[in-house]
């Protein structure tokens, strides 16, 4: 099942090239009062809600998904966990290029650990990445993103995939420089999630997922998650050894080699065939 958010906070089910408006199902979520939950209520109840979403989609006339404005697919991610240098060839390219490492010590992920991106940096596929510092280098990083489906703490990798609700494409946009990763990668609009979330049953094996990004029609990154240093399951084990993951938390699994700068006016097309494709514009920040 493919779940999107679009236009004015509408909820949709995507079937083929059409989106079916299922927003009415959200009325069945529990009413909340302060203190508000820090996790995503729909993702938390997704198993229970799936039949309702399917029924609502059956009843709703579809419209072309091309004609809607796609928002981030998860309403309220509590945190965005991200993996640094999690492909060996990307580690090699960062080590080799001062424009990428800026004198920072770059360690293998097992030593570096994970980092967090601000939730305020998130946009959807129809948003525009605004280059905030045009005199510095802003790079694209295409990544497979896992959406956590249930509370996960001290999870073993053997069990980890049962905690995944679904997947989407992520762009971990990055201004290069000497600052901490979480600072450079949390600029407004520097986290793109989309085009929708595909439920986990549609990606049977997250260790064999192709991912690509083109900029202005030229392929810049083209890889497969089999080359991840830590797999999705191992990343969940690693993350939950330190902290609890909650429904709706987003896990960005790292980017392969081929990162390169983008400028206002560029057009990025990120594709994971088992999810879909999203066209994201780069503009002024
Ligand atoms: Mn990244």
mmCIF file of N, CA and C in Angstrom, residues 61-137:
data_model
loop_
_atom_site.group_PDB
_atom_site.id
_atom_site.type_symbol
_atom_site.label_atom_id
_atom_site.label_comp_id
_atom_site.label_asym_id
_atom_site.label_seq_id
_atom_site.Cartn_x
_atom_site.Cartn_y
_atom_site.Cartn_z
ATOM 1 N N UNK A 61 -13.118 8.613 -5.733
ATOM 2 C CA UNK A 61 -12.628 8.695 -7.108
ATOM 3 C C UNK A 61 -11.155 9.110 -7.098
ATOM 4 N N UNK A 62 -10.354 8.502 -7.926
ATOM 5 C CA UNK A 62 -8.949 8.879 -7.971
ATOM 6 C C UNK A 62 -8.746 10.124 -8.814
ATOM 7 N N UNK A 63 -7.636 10.774 -8.582
ATOM 8 C CA UNK A 63 -7.203 11.865 -9.466
ATOM 9 C C UNK A 63 -5.725 11.677 -9.739
ATOM 10 N N UNK A 64 -5.236 12.255 -10.828
ATOM 11 C CA UNK A 64 -3.821 12.011 -11.178
ATOM 12 C C UNK A 64 -2.884 12.503 -10.076
ATOM 13 N N UNK A 65 -2.008 11.636 -9.637
ATOM 14 C CA UNK A 65 -1.094 12.013 -8.560
ATOM 15 C C UNK A 65 -0.130 13.102 -9.048
ATOM 16 N N UNK A 66 0.075 13.155 -10.358
ATOM 17 C CA UNK A 66 0.908 14.219 -10.940
ATOM 18 C C UNK A 66 0.359 15.608 -10.655
ATOM 19 N N UNK A 67 -0.956 15.687 -10.415
ATOM 20 C CA UNK A 67 -1.592 17.002 -10.284
ATOM 21 C C UNK A 67 -1.729 17.492 -8.857
ATOM 22 N N UNK A 68 -1.181 16.741 -7.883
ATOM 23 C CA UNK A 68 -1.300 17.200 -6.492
ATOM 24 C C UNK A 68 0.060 17.642 -5.978
ATOM 25 N N UNK A 69 0.022 18.400 -4.889
ATOM 26 C CA UNK A 69 1.253 18.865 -4.253
ATOM 27 C C UNK A 69 1.579 17.899 -3.120
ATOM 28 N N UNK A 70 2.675 17.161 -3.271
ATOM 29 C CA UNK A 70 3.009 16.095 -2.316
ATOM 30 C C UNK A 70 3.713 16.671 -1.087
ATOM 31 N N UNK A 71 3.173 16.330 0.080
ATOM 32 C CA UNK A 71 3.740 16.717 1.371
ATOM 33 C C UNK A 71 4.545 15.535 1.924
ATOM 34 N N UNK A 72 5.295 15.742 2.997
ATOM 35 C CA UNK A 72 6.007 14.603 3.586
ATOM 36 C C UNK A 72 5.003 13.505 3.965
ATOM 37 N N UNK A 73 5.322 12.238 3.706
ATOM 38 C CA UNK A 73 4.324 11.181 3.877
ATOM 39 C C UNK A 73 3.961 10.867 5.329
ATOM 40 N N UNK A 74 4.830 11.188 6.275
ATOM 41 C CA UNK A 74 4.523 10.938 7.690
ATOM 42 C C UNK A 74 4.230 12.280 8.353
ATOM 43 N N UNK A 75 3.085 12.352 9.042
ATOM 44 C CA UNK A 75 2.629 13.635 9.596
ATOM 45 C C UNK A 75 3.559 14.177 10.669
ATOM 46 N N UNK A 76 3.874 13.326 11.651
ATOM 47 C CA UNK A 76 4.558 13.815 12.853
ATOM 48 C C UNK A 76 5.720 12.932 13.274
ATOM 49 N N UNK A 77 6.780 12.905 12.474
ATOM 50 C CA UNK A 77 7.937 12.118 12.939
ATOM 51 C C UNK A 77 8.511 12.742 14.207
ATOM 52 N N UNK A 78 8.740 11.912 15.214
ATOM 53 C CA UNK A 78 9.297 12.427 16.467
ATOM 54 C C UNK A 78 10.771 12.747 16.346
ATOM 55 N N UNK A 79 11.475 11.922 15.589
ATOM 56 C CA UNK A 79 12.879 12.220 15.329
ATOM 57 C C UNK A 79 13.308 11.607 14.003
ATOM 58 N N UNK A 80 14.375 12.198 13.494
ATOM 59 C CA UNK A 80 14.951 11.722 12.238
ATOM 60 C C UNK A 80 16.358 11.267 12.551
ATOM 61 N N UNK A 81 16.536 9.958 12.458
ATOM 62 C CA UNK A 81 17.830 9.339 12.741
ATOM 63 C C UNK A 81 18.532 9.137 11.400
ATOM 64 N N UNK A 82 19.800 9.466 11.339
ATOM 65 C CA UNK A 82 20.490 9.361 10.053
ATOM 66 C C UNK A 82 21.855 8.712 10.230
ATOM 67 N N UNK A 83 22.242 7.983 9.196
ATOM 68 C CA UNK A 83 23.496 7.235 9.209
ATOM 69 C C UNK A 83 24.552 8.003 8.414
ATOM 70 N N UNK A 84 25.686 8.312 9.033
ATOM 71 C CA UNK A 84 26.783 8.922 8.289
ATOM 72 C C UNK A 84 27.569 7.847 7.532
ATOM 73 N N UNK A 85 28.176 8.239 6.450
ATOM 74 C CA UNK A 85 29.090 7.373 5.670
ATOM 75 C C UNK A 85 28.834 5.877 5.856
ATOM 76 N N UNK A 86 27.703 5.427 5.329
ATOM 77 C CA UNK A 86 27.293 4.033 5.514
ATOM 78 C C UNK A 86 27.439 3.200 4.235
ATOM 79 N N UNK A 87 28.136 3.755 3.249
ATOM 80 C CA UNK A 87 28.539 2.955 2.088
ATOM 81 C C UNK A 87 30.059 3.093 1.986
ATOM 82 N N UNK A 88 30.756 1.993 1.799
ATOM 83 C CA UNK A 88 32.219 2.020 1.812
ATOM 84 C C UNK A 88 32.788 2.969 0.755
ATOM 85 N N UNK A 89 32.217 2.942 -0.457
ATOM 86 C CA UNK A 89 32.769 3.803 -1.513
ATOM 87 C C UNK A 89 32.528 5.277 -1.215
ATOM 88 N N UNK A 90 31.440 5.589 -0.483
ATOM 89 C CA UNK A 90 31.214 6.981 -0.087
ATOM 90 C C UNK A 90 32.244 7.393 0.970
ATOM 91 N N UNK A 91 32.562 6.492 1.890
ATOM 92 C CA UNK A 91 33.604 6.781 2.885
ATOM 93 C C UNK A 91 34.912 7.079 2.160
ATOM 94 N N UNK A 92 35.228 6.274 1.148
ATOM 95 C CA UNK A 92 36.464 6.483 0.389
ATOM 96 C C UNK A 92 36.462 7.851 -0.297
ATOM 97 N N UNK A 93 35.322 8.236 -0.904
ATOM 98 C CA UNK A 93 35.303 9.515 -1.626
ATOM 99 C C UNK A 93 35.387 10.688 -0.652
ATOM 100 N N UNK A 94 34.808 10.537 0.546
ATOM 101 C CA UNK A 94 34.887 11.618 1.538
ATOM 102 C C UNK A 94 36.326 11.765 2.036
ATOM 103 N N UNK A 95 36.981 10.631 2.285
ATOM 104 C CA UNK A 95 38.371 10.689 2.731
ATOM 105 C C UNK A 95 39.262 11.354 1.686
ATOM 106 N N UNK A 96 38.939 11.149 0.409
ATOM 107 C CA UNK A 96 39.819 11.596 -0.667
ATOM 108 C C UNK A 96 39.645 13.073 -1.023
ATOM 109 N N UNK A 97 38.579 13.730 -0.538
ATOM 110 C CA UNK A 97 38.234 15.059 -1.041
ATOM 111 C C UNK A 97 38.046 16.050 0.109
ATOM 112 N N UNK A 98 38.946 17.016 0.210
ATOM 113 C CA UNK A 98 38.866 18.003 1.291
ATOM 114 C C UNK A 98 37.584 18.829 1.208
ATOM 115 N N UNK A 99 37.024 18.980 0.004
ATOM 116 C CA UNK A 99 35.766 19.721 -0.125
ATOM 117 C C UNK A 99 34.622 18.979 0.562
ATOM 118 N N UNK A 100 34.825 17.680 0.786
ATOM 119 C CA UNK A 100 33.799 16.894 1.478
ATOM 120 C C UNK A 100 34.089 16.771 2.976
ATOM 121 N N UNK A 101 35.369 16.548 3.336
ATOM 122 C CA UNK A 101 35.621 16.289 4.766
ATOM 123 C C UNK A 101 35.965 17.542 5.552
ATOM 124 N N UNK A 102 36.450 18.617 4.893
ATOM 125 C CA UNK A 102 36.730 19.887 5.559
ATOM 126 C C UNK A 102 37.579 19.734 6.805
ATOM 127 N N UNK A 103 38.472 18.797 6.780
ATOM 128 C CA UNK A 103 39.358 18.627 7.929
ATOM 129 C C UNK A 103 38.714 17.903 9.098
ATOM 130 N N UNK A 104 37.421 17.569 8.969
ATOM 131 C CA UNK A 104 36.785 16.772 10.028
ATOM 132 C C UNK A 104 37.334 15.355 9.991
ATOM 133 N N UNK A 105 37.489 14.762 11.146
ATOM 134 C CA UNK A 105 37.835 13.340 11.180
ATOM 135 C C UNK A 105 36.603 12.551 10.776
ATOM 136 N N UNK A 106 36.727 11.750 9.746
ATOM 137 C CA UNK A 106 35.593 10.937 9.303
ATOM 138 C C UNK A 106 35.857 9.493 9.700
ATOM 139 N N UNK A 107 35.029 8.998 10.604
ATOM 140 C CA UNK A 107 35.204 7.628 11.084
ATOM 141 C C UNK A 107 34.175 6.714 10.441
ATOM 142 N N UNK A 108 34.493 5.438 10.420
ATOM 143 C CA UNK A 108 33.510 4.441 10.000
ATOM 144 C C UNK A 108 32.304 4.531 10.935
ATOM 145 N N UNK A 109 31.148 4.152 10.399
ATOM 146 C CA UNK A 109 29.892 4.356 11.124
ATOM 147 C C UNK A 109 29.873 3.654 12.475
ATOM 148 N N UNK A 110 30.518 2.491 12.567
ATOM 149 C CA UNK A 110 30.486 1.771 13.843
ATOM 150 C C UNK A 110 31.134 2.600 14.947
ATOM 151 N N UNK A 111 32.063 3.474 14.553
ATOM 152 C CA UNK A 111 32.743 4.313 15.521
ATOM 153 C C UNK A 111 32.085 5.687 15.654
ATOM 154 N N UNK A 112 31.559 6.186 14.532
ATOM 155 C CA UNK A 112 30.964 7.533 14.528
ATOM 156 C C UNK A 112 29.589 7.550 15.180
ATOM 157 N N UNK A 113 28.870 6.429 15.099
ATOM 158 C CA UNK A 113 27.492 6.417 15.585
ATOM 159 C C UNK A 113 26.553 7.083 14.598
ATOM 160 N N UNK A 114 25.340 7.343 15.035
ATOM 161 C CA UNK A 114 24.319 7.945 14.179
ATOM 162 C C UNK A 114 24.166 9.412 14.558
ATOM 163 N N UNK A 115 23.468 10.166 13.727
ATOM 164 C CA UNK A 115 23.187 11.558 14.088
ATOM 165 C C UNK A 115 21.702 11.829 13.890
ATOM 166 N N UNK A 116 21.255 13.004 14.362
ATOM 167 C CA UNK A 116 19.855 13.389 14.262
ATOM 168 C C UNK A 116 19.732 14.627 13.387
ATOM 169 N N UNK A 117 18.643 14.680 12.612
ATOM 170 C CA UNK A 117 18.315 15.879 11.853
ATOM 171 C C UNK A 117 17.057 16.496 12.467
ATOM 172 N N UNK A 118 16.964 17.803 12.418
ATOM 173 C CA UNK A 118 15.798 18.490 12.985
ATOM 174 C C UNK A 118 14.547 18.172 12.172
ATOM 175 N N UNK A 119 13.430 17.936 12.882
ATOM 176 C CA UNK A 119 12.167 17.691 12.175
ATOM 177 C C UNK A 119 11.717 18.935 11.402
ATOM 178 N N UNK A 120 12.170 20.106 11.818
ATOM 179 C CA UNK A 120 11.797 21.344 11.115
ATOM 180 C C UNK A 120 12.428 21.454 9.728
ATOM 181 N N UNK A 121 13.349 20.549 9.407
ATOM 182 C CA UNK A 121 13.994 20.600 8.087
ATOM 183 C C UNK A 121 13.218 19.841 7.016
ATOM 184 N N UNK A 122 12.115 19.182 7.399
ATOM 185 C CA UNK A 122 11.457 18.252 6.479
ATOM 186 C C UNK A 122 10.518 18.959 5.501
ATOM 187 N N UNK A 123 10.634 18.585 4.240
ATOM 188 C CA UNK A 123 9.669 18.980 3.209
ATOM 189 C C UNK A 123 9.273 17.718 2.428
ATOM 190 N N UNK A 124 8.205 17.855 1.640
ATOM 191 C CA UNK A 124 7.774 16.755 0.785
ATOM 192 C C UNK A 124 8.335 16.906 -0.618
ATOM 193 N N UNK A 125 7.961 15.960 -1.465
ATOM 194 C CA UNK A 125 8.523 15.913 -2.819
ATOM 195 C C UNK A 125 8.195 17.166 -3.633
ATOM 196 N N UNK A 126 7.073 17.810 -3.327
ATOM 197 C CA UNK A 126 6.705 19.007 -4.098
ATOM 198 C C UNK A 126 7.267 20.281 -3.495
ATOM 199 N N UNK A 127 8.018 20.145 -2.399
ATOM 200 C CA UNK A 127 8.686 21.312 -1.836
ATOM 201 C C UNK A 127 9.900 21.681 -2.669
ATOM 202 N N UNK A 128 10.495 22.812 -2.331
ATOM 203 C CA UNK A 128 11.712 23.251 -3.018
ATOM 204 C C UNK A 128 12.842 23.311 -2.002
ATOM 205 N N UNK A 129 13.977 22.728 -2.357
ATOM 206 C CA UNK A 129 15.161 22.830 -1.508
ATOM 207 C C UNK A 129 15.779 24.209 -1.745
ATOM 208 N N UNK A 130 15.735 25.051 -0.729
ATOM 209 C CA UNK A 130 16.299 26.389 -0.866
ATOM 210 C C UNK A 130 17.745 26.406 -0.425
ATOM 211 N N UNK A 131 18.649 26.716 -1.359
ATOM 212 C CA UNK A 131 20.087 26.740 -1.031
ATOM 213 C C UNK A 131 20.344 27.923 -0.097
ATOM 214 N N UNK A 132 20.672 27.621 1.140
ATOM 215 C CA UNK A 132 20.715 28.647 2.185
ATOM 216 C C UNK A 132 21.991 29.486 2.118
ATOM 217 N N UNK A 133 23.091 28.859 1.753
ATOM 218 C CA UNK A 133 24.374 29.566 1.682
ATOM 219 C C UNK A 133 24.948 29.373 0.283
ATOM 220 N N UNK A 134 24.594 30.271 -0.655
ATOM 221 C CA UNK A 134 24.992 30.039 -2.047
ATOM 222 C C UNK A 134 26.502 30.058 -2.267
ATOM 223 N N UNK A 135 27.250 30.621 -1.324
ATOM 224 C CA UNK A 135 28.711 30.650 -1.466
ATOM 225 C C UNK A 135 29.355 29.366 -0.940
ATOM 226 N N UNK A 136 28.547 28.468 -0.415
ATOM 227 C CA UNK A 136 29.069 27.186 0.054
ATOM 228 C C UNK A 136 28.449 26.071 -0.775
ATOM 229 N N UNK A 137 28.987 24.884 -0.595
ATOM 230 C CA UNK A 137 28.538 23.759 -1.402
ATOM 231 C C UNK A 137 27.376 23.041 -0.707
#
